[in-house]
């Protein structure tokens, strides 16, 4: 079996495992099957990445040749995102066991089945080389995600899930309208074929409308600033494990889809030079950085604080995209990867505290630094990464972002990045201050250190944050290859 | 006049889309929001199906004496999209039922009142 033939299995294995999982009783087997499927998907993605960096892999389903049949088309950009998604799912799952046992004691088979469907959908979006398939996989993963969020213990989880459903469906339908317009103009749905045919017809209002619909639709999914309203509640009230998983994967895949359309289908010399997309992305990205960080400063609930911080981090990625250069796009991909590492670690640490204390309010974190030193140290170290202290992964991606801004002489962007990083110092410090410099209220629940099953995956991620801060060969190499694959030979001015 | 009428189906799409979108945004009742969402999706289905029609084209079934066929592909795509739409509606209504069990109401105003009591 060649790598090309192996590739579709990273989607098929979770999809089939979901069916098996839904039928399994008890608490151990559903989790074990899910973990097995995630590791299999991650291994396949890891095998695919080096092969896809050299040349574009293409798998035609049912041996129907590509422009007519459906294909999985994998280059350095998808392979990078697919490895991130599958890898994060596998690490999050090793953490999940205890937390899910506590928060969702019954009917875990269906819960894990939903998780596997969400994962299969995300991987399907990433690997697919067919615009309509992207829409279908987007809906598979979204519908499963609504179900996962609704599992939260608080009844507000239901409301958050419903509102996400409304916004998410509007976003996905916008994407469908955009794809429909492109199909009307070109008569093809294959992304590579679209990329060849769109340039002939792109100076029409139909294609401009298609671009607008796709950007707004995916903007909702990736929580770009004015369209981010579903995210804070969805992250706050979802079960801890679901938050951990979503924070690391869902918005990243949506960003990838937007990049794929903006860069591959509508070549950047049109979308960024003829149309003012660069300005739009820069304004929205900077607004996201500021508003997200600013709102995060005042949140009493740490999960919600980190959710707003995610809105800010999406701003950094979109800012990198707006610079429309190889190094800017490299910074966006780097931050996509590094943000998944640090935000997942932070949500894991908070989830561990929730496991012990039962609350994510900052007032319940008082004095925990002494009784749960390992958990809170992990939080603080992952916090350093989100601030962007040197030797952490967060520093590397911000460094590249600053270089990309300097390359174009945009000094004010460097200042803005530094100011928002200082805001990150403040909101991370609030937690550290509460945990180490305040006494625990004797009336509050007194707790000891969390079980090792929760601590080890958290610390693995914290270690990865430092590892990728020092050894950047894999991340920078992968991100540069991904950026070059999307730019397709450097047509930028 | 002829040109305006020949785009009749696209006008229907635009009007249905606006009605559906308005319902999603302006209605506080969750069941009505779902209906609006459904209408919005249906209008997009009509857009796709209209795109497949070729003037003077016959139904896409191979037979003697017919040269021009309508494009069957949009119909097939929309078959999938309809399934997705039904699934979305089902999940949305199921969530509305659960919200009704948990809160005793599916009106947005009542829900925010009930939540403001136990705000964090």
Coordinates of C-alpha atoms in Angstrom, one line a residue:
Chain A
X1 CA 0.0 0.0 0.0
X2 CA 1.5 3.3 -1.0
X3 CA 1.2 6.5 0.9
X4 CA -1.4 7.8 -1.5
X5 CA -3.6 4.8 -0.9
X6 CA -3.1 5.1 2.8
X7 CA -4.1 8.8 2.9
X8 CA -7.9 8.5 2.8
X9 CA -7.8 6.2 5.8
X10 CA -7.0 9.0 8.2
X11 CA -10.6 10.1 7.6
X12 CA -12.1 6.7 7.1
X13 CA -10.7 5.2 10.4
X14 CA -12.4 7.8 12.7
X15 CA -15.6 7.6 10.6
X16 CA -15.9 3.8 10.9
X17 CA -14.7 3.8 14.5
X18 CA -17.6 6.3 15.3
X19 CA -20.1 3.7 14.3
X20 CA -18.4 1.0 16.4
X21 CA -18.1 3.4 19.3
X22 CA -21.8 4.3 19.3
X23 CA -22.6 0.7 20.0
X24 CA -20.1 0.0 22.7
X25 CA -21.3 -0.1 26.3
X26 CA -19.4 0.9 29.4
X27 CA -16.7 3.5 30.0
X28 CA -13.5 1.9 29.0
X29 CA -14.0 0.5 25.5
X30 CA -15.5 3.6 23.8
X31 CA -12.5 5.6 25.0
X32 CA -10.0 2.9 24.0
X33 CA -11.5 2.5 20.5
X34 CA -11.5 6.3 20.1
X35 CA -7.9 6.6 21.2
X36 CA -6.9 3.8 18.8
X37 CA -8.6 5.6 15.9
X38 CA -7.0 8.9 16.8
X39 CA -3.5 7.5 17.0
X40 CA -4.0 5.7 13.7
X41 CA -5.1 8.9 12.1
X42 CA -2.2 10.8 13.6
X43 CA 0.3 8.2 12.4
X44 CA -1.1 8.3 8.9
X45 CA -0.9 12.1 8.9
X46 CA 2.7 11.9 10.2
X47 CA 3.6 9.5 7.4
X48 CA 1.9 11.7 4.8
X49 CA 3.6 15.0 5.8
X50 CA 7.2 14.3 4.6
X51 CA 5.9 12.8 1.3
X52 CA 3.5 15.7 0.6
X53 CA 6.3 18.3 1.2
X54 CA 8.1 17.0 -1.9
X55 CA 5.2 16.6 -4.3
X56 CA 1.4 17.0 -4.2
X57 CA -0.3 13.7 -3.5
X58 CA -3.6 13.0 -5.1
X59 CA -6.0 10.1 -4.4
X60 CA -9.0 9.7 -6.8
X61 CA -12.0 8.0 -5.2
X62 CA -13.3 5.0 -7.1
X63 CA -10.6 5.6 -9.8
X64 CA -12.6 8.5 -11.3
X65 CA -9.9 10.9 -12.6
X66 CA -9.9 14.2 -10.7
X67 CA -11.7 17.0 -12.4
X68 CA -14.8 14.8 -12.6
X69 CA -14.3 12.5 -9.8
X70 CA -13.7 13.4 -6.1
X71 CA -10.1 13.5 -5.1
X72 CA -8.1 14.0 -1.9
X73 CA -5.3 16.4 -2.8
X74 CA -2.6 16.8 -0.2
X75 CA 0.3 19.3 -0.4
X76 CA 2.5 20.7 2.4
X77 CA -0.3 23.0 3.6
X78 CA -3.0 20.3 4.2
X79 CA -0.6 17.7 5.5
X80 CA 0.6 20.2 8.1
X81 CA -2.9 21.0 9.3
X82 CA -4.0 17.4 9.2
X83 CA -1.0 16.3 11.4
X84 CA -1.9 19.1 13.8
X85 CA -5.5 18.1 14.1
X86 CA -4.9 14.4 14.4
X87 CA -2.0 14.9 16.8
X88 CA -3.9 17.3 19.0
X89 CA -6.9 14.9 19.1
X90 CA -4.7 12.0 20.2
X91 CA -3.0 14.0 23.0
X92 CA -6.3 15.5 24.2
X93 CA -7.8 12.0 24.3
X94 CA -5.1 10.7 26.7
X95 CA -6.1 13.5 29.0
X96 CA -9.9 13.0 28.4
X97 CA -10.5 9.7 30.4
X98 CA -10.9 11.0 33.9
X99 CA -12.4 14.3 33.0
X100 CA -15.1 12.7 30.8
X101 CA -15.8 10.1 33.4
X102 CA -16.6 12.8 35.9
X103 CA -18.5 15.2 33.6
X104 CA -20.4 12.7 31.4
X105 CA -20.8 9.6 33.5
X106 CA -23.4 7.9 31.3
X107 CA -23.7 7.0 27.6
X108 CA -20.1 7.6 26.8
X109 CA -20.3 5.5 23.7
X110 CA -22.4 8.2 21.9
X111 CA -20.3 11.0 23.3
X112 CA -17.1 9.5 21.9
X113 CA -18.9 8.7 18.6
X114 CA -19.8 12.4 18.2
X115 CA -16.1 13.3 19.0
X116 CA -14.9 10.9 16.3
X117 CA -17.4 12.3 13.8
X118 CA -16.2 15.8 14.5
X119 CA -12.6 14.6 14.1
X120 CA -13.4 12.8 10.8
X121 CA -15.1 15.9 9.5
X122 CA -12.2 18.2 10.4
X123 CA -9.7 15.8 8.7
X124 CA -12.0 15.5 5.7
X125 CA -12.1 19.3 5.3
X126 CA -8.4 19.4 5.4
X127 CA -7.6 16.6 3.0
X128 CA -10.4 17.1 0.4
X129 CA -9.6 18.7 -2.9
X130 CA -13.2 19.2 -3.8
X131 CA -15.1 22.4 -2.9
X132 CA -18.5 20.7 -2.3
X133 CA -16.9 18.0 -0.2
X134 CA -15.4 20.7 2.0
X135 CA -18.9 21.9 2.6
X136 CA -20.3 18.5 3.5
X137 CA -17.4 17.6 5.8
X138 CA -17.8 21.1 7.4
X139 CA -21.4 20.3 8.2
X140 CA -20.5 16.8 9.5
X141 CA -17.9 18.2 11.9
X142 CA -20.2 21.2 12.9
X143 CA -23.2 19.0 13.7
X144 CA -21.1 16.7 15.8
X145 CA -19.6 19.8 17.6
X146 CA -23.1 21.2 18.4
X147 CA -23.9 17.8 20.0
X148 CA -20.6 17.8 21.9
X149 CA -21.1 21.3 23.3
X150 CA -24.6 20.5 24.4
X151 CA -23.1 17.8 26.7
X152 CA -21.9 20.5 29.2
X153 CA -23.2 20.2 32.7
X154 CA -24.5 23.8 32.9
X155 CA -27.9 24.3 31.2
X156 CA -26.4 27.3 29.5
X157 CA -24.4 24.8 27.4
X158 CA -27.6 24.1 25.5
X159 CA -28.1 27.7 24.7
X160 CA -24.5 28.2 23.7
X161 CA -24.9 25.1 21.4
X162 CA -28.1 26.4 19.9
X163 CA -26.6 29.8 19.1
X164 CA -23.6 28.2 17.7
X165 CA -25.9 26.1 15.5
X166 CA -27.6 29.1 14.1
X167 CA -24.4 31.0 13.4
X168 CA -22.5 28.0 12.2
X169 CA -25.3 27.0 9.8
X170 CA -25.5 30.5 8.4
X171 CA -21.7 30.4 7.9
X172 CA -21.7 27.0 6.2
X173 CA -24.6 28.1 4.0
X174 CA -22.7 31.2 3.0
X175 CA -19.8 28.9 2.0
X176 CA -22.3 26.9 -0.1
X177 CA -23.6 30.0 -1.9
X178 CA -20.0 31.0 -2.7
X179 CA -19.2 27.5 -4.0
X180 CA -22.4 27.7 -6.0
X181 CA -21.4 31.0 -7.7
X182 CA -18.0 29.5 -8.5
X183 CA -19.6 26.5 -10.0
X184 CA -22.0 28.6 -12.1
X185 CA -19.0 30.6 -13.5
X186 CA -16.6 27.7 -14.1
X187 CA -18.5 24.5 -14.2
X188 CA -16.1 22.7 -11.8
X189 CA -15.9 22.0 -8.1
X190 CA -12.4 20.6 -8.0
X191 CA -10.1 23.1 -6.2
X192 CA -7.1 22.6 -8.6
X193 CA -9.4 22.9 -11.6
X194 CA -11.1 26.0 -10.1
X195 CA -7.7 27.6 -9.7
X196 CA -7.1 27.2 -13.4
X197 CA -10.5 28.4 -14.6
X198 CA -11.3 31.3 -12.1
X199 CA -8.7 33.7 -13.5
X200 CA -10.5 33.9 -16.9
X201 CA -13.8 35.0 -15.3
X202 CA -12.6 36.7 -12.1
X203 CA -13.4 40.3 -13.1
X204 CA -17.2 39.6 -12.8
X205 CA -19.4 40.6 -9.9
X206 CA -20.4 36.9 -9.5
X207 CA -16.8 35.8 -8.6
X208 CA -16.4 38.9 -6.4
X209 CA -19.6 37.9 -4.6
X210 CA -18.4 34.3 -4.3
X211 CA -15.2 35.5 -2.6
X212 CA -17.2 37.7 -0.2
X213 CA -19.6 34.9 0.7
X214 CA -16.7 32.4 1.3
X215 CA -14.8 34.9 3.5
X216 CA -17.8 35.8 5.6
X217 CA -18.9 32.2 5.9
X218 CA -15.4 31.0 7.0
X219 CA -15.0 34.1 9.1
X220 CA -17.9 33.0 11.2
X221 CA -16.3 29.5 11.6
X222 CA -12.9 30.8 12.5
X223 CA -14.2 33.5 14.9
X224 CA -12.8 36.5 13.1
X225 CA -13.6 39.5 15.2
X226 CA -17.1 40.8 14.4
X227 CA -18.2 37.2 13.7
X228 CA -16.8 35.6 16.9
X229 CA -19.9 35.9 19.1
X230 CA -20.6 32.1 19.2
X231 CA -17.1 31.3 20.5
X232 CA -16.9 32.5 24.2
X233 CA -20.1 30.8 25.3
X234 CA -19.4 27.6 23.4
X235 CA -15.9 27.3 24.9
X236 CA -17.1 28.3 28.4
X237 CA -20.0 25.9 28.8
X238 CA -18.8 22.9 26.8
X239 CA -17.3 19.9 28.8
X240 CA -13.6 20.5 29.6
X241 CA -12.5 17.9 27.1
X242 CA -14.5 19.4 24.3
X243 CA -13.1 22.8 25.0
X244 CA -9.6 21.3 24.9
X245 CA -10.2 19.6 21.6
X246 CA -12.0 22.6 19.9
X247 CA -9.5 25.2 21.0
X248 CA -6.8 23.2 19.3
X249 CA -8.4 22.3 16.1
X250 CA -11.7 23.7 14.9
X251 CA -10.9 27.3 14.2
X252 CA -7.5 26.3 12.7
X253 CA -9.2 24.1 10.1
X254 CA -11.6 27.0 9.2
X255 CA -8.6 29.3 8.8
X256 CA -7.0 26.7 6.5
X257 CA -10.1 26.6 4.3
X258 CA -10.2 30.3 4.0
X259 CA -6.5 30.4 3.1
X260 CA -7.0 27.6 0.5
X261 CA -9.7 29.7 -1.2
X262 CA -8.1 33.0 -1.0
X263 CA -4.6 31.8 -2.1
X264 CA -5.2 28.8 -4.3
X265 CA -8.5 29.4 -5.9
X266 CA -8.5 33.2 -6.2
X267 CA -4.8 33.7 -6.8
X268 CA -3.3 36.3 -4.3
X269 CA -2.3 38.6 -7.2
X270 CA -6.0 39.2 -7.6
X271 CA -7.5 38.9 -4.1
X272 CA -4.7 40.9 -2.4
X273 CA -3.7 43.3 -5.2
X274 CA -6.8 44.1 -7.2
X275 CA -9.2 43.7 -4.3
X276 CA -8.4 45.4 -0.9
X277 CA -8.5 42.1 1.0
X278 CA -5.1 42.9 2.6
X279 CA -6.5 46.0 4.3
X280 CA -9.7 44.2 5.4
X281 CA -7.8 41.4 7.0
X282 CA -5.3 43.8 8.6
X283 CA -8.1 45.9 10.2
X284 CA -10.1 42.9 11.4
X285 CA -6.9 41.1 12.6
X286 CA -5.7 44.1 14.6
X287 CA -9.2 44.7 16.0
X288 CA -9.4 41.1 17.0
X289 CA -6.1 41.3 18.8
X290 CA -7.1 44.3 20.8
X291 CA -10.8 43.6 21.5
X292 CA -10.1 39.9 22.3
X293 CA -7.2 40.8 24.7
X294 CA -9.1 43.7 26.2
X295 CA -12.3 41.7 27.0
X296 CA -10.1 38.9 28.4
X297 CA -8.7 41.2 31.0
X298 CA -12.1 41.5 32.8
X299 CA -13.4 37.9 32.7
X300 CA -14.1 36.3 36.1
X301 CA -14.3 32.9 34.5
X302 CA -11.0 31.6 33.3
X303 CA -12.4 29.4 30.5
X304 CA -14.2 32.5 29.1
X305 CA -11.0 34.5 29.5
X306 CA -9.0 32.0 27.5
X307 CA -11.8 31.9 24.9
X308 CA -11.5 35.7 24.4
X309 CA -7.7 35.2 24.2
X310 CA -8.4 32.7 21.4
X311 CA -10.2 35.5 19.5
X312 CA -7.1 37.6 19.9
X313 CA -4.8 34.8 18.7
X314 CA -7.0 34.4 15.6
X315 CA -6.3 38.1 15.1
X316 CA -2.5 37.4 15.0
X317 CA -3.0 34.6 12.4
X318 CA -5.2 36.8 10.2
X319 CA -2.7 39.6 10.5
X320 CA 0.0 37.3 9.2
X321 CA -2.3 36.4 6.3
X322 CA -3.0 40.0 5.5
X323 CA 0.7 40.7 4.9
X324 CA 0.4 38.3 1.9
X325 CA 4.1 37.4 1.8
X326 CA 5.9 34.1 2.2
X327 CA 7.1 35.1 5.7
X328 CA 3.7 36.5 6.7
X329 CA 2.0 33.3 5.7
X330 CA 4.7 31.3 7.4
X331 CA 4.0 33.3 10.6
X332 CA 0.3 32.5 10.2
X333 CA 0.9 28.8 9.9
X334 CA 3.4 28.8 12.7
X335 CA 1.0 30.6 15.0
X336 CA -1.8 28.2 13.9
X337 CA 0.4 25.3 15.1
X338 CA 1.9 27.0 18.2
X339 CA -1.4 28.4 19.3
X340 CA -2.9 24.9 19.2
X341 CA -0.1 23.7 21.5
X342 CA -0.4 26.5 24.1
X343 CA -4.1 27.0 24.2
X344 CA -4.7 23.2 24.5
X345 CA -2.2 23.1 27.4
X346 CA -3.9 26.1 29.1
X347 CA -7.4 24.5 28.7
X348 CA -6.0 21.2 30.0
X349 CA -4.6 22.9 33.1
X350 CA -7.9 24.7 33.7
X351 CA -9.8 21.5 33.0
X352 CA -7.6 19.8 35.7
X353 CA -8.5 22.5 38.2
X354 CA -12.2 22.0 37.2
X355 CA -11.8 18.3 37.8
X356 CA -10.5 18.9 41.4
X357 CA -12.4 22.1 42.4
X358 CA -15.5 22.0 40.1
X359 CA -15.3 25.6 39.0
X360 CA -13.3 27.8 36.6
X361 CA -14.0 31.1 38.4
X362 CA -10.9 33.1 39.2
X363 CA -12.0 33.4 42.9
X364 CA -11.9 29.6 43.2
X365 CA -8.2 29.6 42.0
X366 CA -7.1 31.4 45.2
X367 CA -4.3 29.6 47.0
X368 CA -4.3 26.7 44.6
X369 CA -0.6 27.3 43.8
X370 CA 0.4 25.7 47.1
X371 CA -2.0 22.7 47.0
X372 CA -1.9 21.9 43.3
X373 CA 1.6 23.1 42.3
X374 CA 2.1 20.9 39.3
X375 CA -1.2 21.9 37.6
X376 CA -0.7 25.6 38.2
X377 CA 3.0 25.6 37.2
X378 CA 1.9 24.0 33.9
X379 CA -0.7 26.8 33.5
X380 CA 2.0 29.4 34.2
X381 CA 4.5 27.9 31.8
X382 CA 1.9 27.6 29.0
X383 CA 0.9 31.2 29.9
X384 CA 4.5 32.3 29.2
X385 CA 4.1 30.8 25.7
X386 CA 0.9 32.7 25.0
X387 CA 2.6 35.9 26.1
X388 CA 5.6 35.1 23.8
X389 CA 8.5 34.9 26.2
X390 CA 11.7 33.7 24.4
X391 CA 12.4 29.9 24.4
X392 CA 8.7 29.2 24.1
X393 CA 6.8 28.4 21.0
X394 CA 4.7 31.5 21.2
X395 CA 7.8 33.6 20.9
X396 CA 8.8 31.9 17.7
X397 CA 5.6 32.7 15.9
X398 CA 5.4 36.3 17.2
X399 CA 9.1 36.7 16.1
X400 CA 8.2 35.7 12.5
X401 CA 5.1 37.9 12.6
X402 CA 7.2 40.9 13.6
X403 CA 9.7 40.1 10.9
X404 CA 7.0 39.9 8.3
X405 CA 5.7 43.3 9.4
X406 CA 9.1 44.8 9.3
X407 CA 9.8 43.4 5.9
X408 CA 7.0 45.6 4.6
X409 CA 8.0 48.5 6.8
X410 CA 4.9 48.4 8.9
X411 CA 6.4 49.6 12.2
X412 CA 3.1 50.4 13.8
X413 CA 2.1 46.7 13.6
X414 CA 5.2 45.7 15.7
X415 CA 4.1 48.2 18.3
X416 CA 0.5 46.8 18.3
X417 CA 1.8 43.2 18.6
X418 CA 3.9 44.2 21.6
X419 CA 1.0 46.1 23.3
X420 CA -1.3 43.1 22.9
X421 CA 1.4 40.8 24.2
X422 CA 1.6 43.0 27.3
X423 CA -2.2 42.6 27.7
X424 CA -1.6 38.9 27.7
X425 CA 0.9 39.3 30.5
X426 CA -1.9 41.0 32.5
X427 CA -4.6 38.4 32.1
X428 CA -2.2 35.5 32.7
X429 CA -0.8 37.3 35.7
X430 CA -4.3 37.6 37.2
X431 CA -4.5 33.8 37.5
X432 CA -1.0 33.5 38.8
X433 CA -1.6 36.2 41.4
X434 CA -4.8 34.5 42.6
X435 CA -3.1 31.1 42.7
X436 CA 0.1 32.0 44.5
X437 CA -0.3 35.3 46.2
X438 CA -3.7 34.9 47.8
X439 CA -4.7 32.7 50.7
X440 CA -7.3 30.0 50.2
X441 CA -10.6 30.9 51.8
X442 CA -11.1 28.2 54.6
X443 CA -14.8 28.0 53.5
X444 CA -13.8 26.9 50.0
X445 CA -13.2 23.3 49.0
X446 CA -9.7 22.2 50.0
X447 CA -8.1 20.0 47.4
X448 CA -4.8 18.2 46.8
X449 CA -2.8 17.6 43.6
X450 CA -4.6 16.2 40.5
X451 CA -4.2 12.6 39.4
X452 CA -1.3 11.8 37.2
X453 CA -3.6 10.8 34.3
X454 CA -4.5 14.4 33.9
X455 CA -1.1 15.9 34.8
X456 CA 1.1 13.9 32.4
X457 CA -0.7 14.9 29.1
X458 CA -0.7 18.5 30.3
X459 CA 3.0 18.5 31.0
X460 CA 3.7 16.7 27.7
X461 CA 2.1 19.7 25.9
X462 CA 3.9 22.2 28.1
X463 CA 7.2 20.4 27.3
X464 CA 6.3 20.5 23.6
X465 CA 5.7 24.3 23.9
X466 CA 9.3 24.6 25.1
X467 CA 10.7 22.1 22.7
X468 CA 9.2 23.9 19.7
X469 CA 10.4 27.1 21.1
X470 CA 14.0 25.9 21.0
X471 CA 14.1 23.4 18.1
X472 CA 12.1 25.0 15.3
X473 CA 13.1 22.8 12.4
X474 CA 9.8 20.9 12.2
X475 CA 7.5 23.9 12.8
X476 CA 9.3 26.5 10.8
X477 CA 10.2 24.0 8.0
X478 CA 6.6 22.8 7.8
X479 CA 5.1 26.3 8.0
X480 CA 7.4 27.6 5.3
X481 CA 6.7 24.6 3.0
X482 CA 2.9 25.2 3.7
X483 CA 3.2 28.9 2.9
X484 CA 5.1 28.2 -0.3
X485 CA 2.6 25.5 -1.3
X486 CA -0.2 28.0 -1.0
X487 CA 1.6 30.8 -2.7
X488 CA 2.5 28.3 -5.5
X489 CA 5.8 29.6 -6.7
X490 CA 5.9 33.1 -5.3
X491 CA 3.7 35.2 -7.6
X492 CA 3.6 38.0 -5.1
X493 CA 4.9 41.4 -6.0
Chain B
X1 CA -39.2 43.4 -19.2
X2 CA -38.2 40.1 -20.7
X3 CA -34.8 40.2 -19.0
X4 CA -36.4 40.9 -15.6
X5 CA -38.8 38.0 -16.1
X6 CA -36.2 35.6 -17.4
X7 CA -34.4 35.9 -14.0
X8 CA -37.6 35.0 -12.3
X9 CA -36.2 32.1 -10.3
X10 CA -33.2 34.1 -9.1
X11 CA -35.6 36.8 -7.8
X12 CA -37.5 34.0 -5.9
X13 CA -34.1 32.9 -4.4
X14 CA -33.2 36.4 -3.3
X15 CA -36.7 37.1 -1.7
X16 CA -36.8 33.7 0.1
X17 CA -33.2 34.2 1.3
X18 CA -34.0 37.6 2.8
X19 CA -37.2 36.3 4.5
X20 CA -35.3 33.4 5.9
X21 CA -32.4 35.5 7.1
X22 CA -34.8 38.1 8.6
X23 CA -36.5 35.3 10.6
X24 CA -33.2 34.0 11.9
X25 CA -32.1 37.5 13.1
X26 CA -35.3 39.1 14.2
X27 CA -37.4 36.3 15.8
X28 CA -36.9 35.5 19.5
X29 CA -38.6 32.1 19.3
X30 CA -36.2 29.3 18.7
X31 CA -38.6 27.2 16.6
X32 CA -39.2 30.2 14.4
X33 CA -35.4 30.7 14.1
X34 CA -35.1 27.1 12.9
X35 CA -37.8 27.7 10.4
X36 CA -36.1 30.8 9.1
X37 CA -32.8 28.9 8.9
X38 CA -34.6 26.2 6.9
X39 CA -36.0 28.7 4.5
X40 CA -32.6 30.3 4.1
X41 CA -31.0 27.0 3.2
X42 CA -33.9 26.1 0.8
X43 CA -33.4 29.3 -1.1
X44 CA -29.7 28.3 -1.7
X45 CA -30.9 24.9 -3.0
X46 CA -33.2 26.7 -5.5
X47 CA -30.1 28.8 -6.6
X48 CA -28.1 25.6 -7.3
X49 CA -31.0 23.9 -9.1
X50 CA -31.6 27.0 -11.3
X51 CA -28.0 27.0 -12.2
X52 CA -28.4 23.4 -13.6
X53 CA -31.2 24.3 -16.0
X54 CA -30.3 24.8 -19.6
X55 CA -32.8 26.7 -21.8
X56 CA -34.4 24.2 -24.1
X57 CA -32.6 21.3 -22.4
X58 CA -34.4 18.1 -21.6
X59 CA -34.4 16.1 -18.4
X60 CA -30.9 14.5 -18.0
X61 CA -32.0 11.0 -19.0
X62 CA -30.3 9.6 -22.1
X63 CA -32.7 8.9 -25.0
X64 CA -33.2 9.1 -28.8
X65 CA -33.6 12.4 -30.6
X66 CA -32.5 14.6 -27.7
X67 CA -29.4 16.7 -28.1
X68 CA -29.5 19.1 -25.2
X69 CA -29.7 18.0 -21.6
X70 CA -30.0 20.0 -18.4
X71 CA -27.0 19.6 -16.0
X72 CA -27.7 16.8 -13.5
X73 CA -24.8 17.6 -11.2
X74 CA -26.4 20.4 -9.2
X75 CA -29.4 18.2 -8.5
X76 CA -27.1 15.5 -7.1
X77 CA -25.2 18.0 -5.0
X78 CA -28.4 19.5 -3.7
X79 CA -29.6 16.0 -2.7
X80 CA -26.7 15.9 -0.3
X81 CA -27.2 19.4 0.8
X82 CA -30.9 18.7 1.6
X83 CA -29.8 15.8 3.8
X84 CA -27.4 18.1 5.6
X85 CA -30.3 20.7 6.0
X86 CA -32.6 18.0 7.4
X87 CA -29.9 17.0 9.9
X88 CA -29.3 20.6 10.9
X89 CA -33.0 21.1 11.5
X90 CA -33.3 17.9 13.5
X91 CA -30.3 18.8 15.7
X92 CA -31.7 22.4 16.2
X93 CA -35.2 21.2 17.1
X94 CA -33.7 18.6 19.5
X95 CA -31.7 21.3 21.2
X96 CA -34.9 23.5 21.4
X97 CA -36.7 20.6 23.1
X98 CA -33.8 20.2 25.6
X99 CA -33.8 24.0 26.2
X100 CA -37.5 23.8 26.9
X101 CA -37.0 21.0 29.4
X102 CA -34.1 22.9 31.2
X103 CA -35.6 26.4 31.2
X104 CA -39.4 26.0 30.6
X105 CA -39.3 28.3 27.6
X106 CA -37.8 28.7 24.1
X107 CA -38.3 32.5 23.9
X108 CA -34.9 34.3 23.8
X109 CA -36.1 37.1 26.2
X110 CA -37.3 34.7 28.9
X111 CA -34.0 32.7 28.6
X112 CA -31.8 35.8 29.2
X113 CA -33.9 36.8 32.2
X114 CA -33.6 33.3 33.7
X115 CA -29.8 33.3 33.1
X116 CA -29.2 36.8 34.5
X117 CA -30.1 35.4 37.9
X118 CA -27.2 33.0 38.1
X119 CA -24.6 35.0 36.1
X120 CA -21.0 34.3 36.9

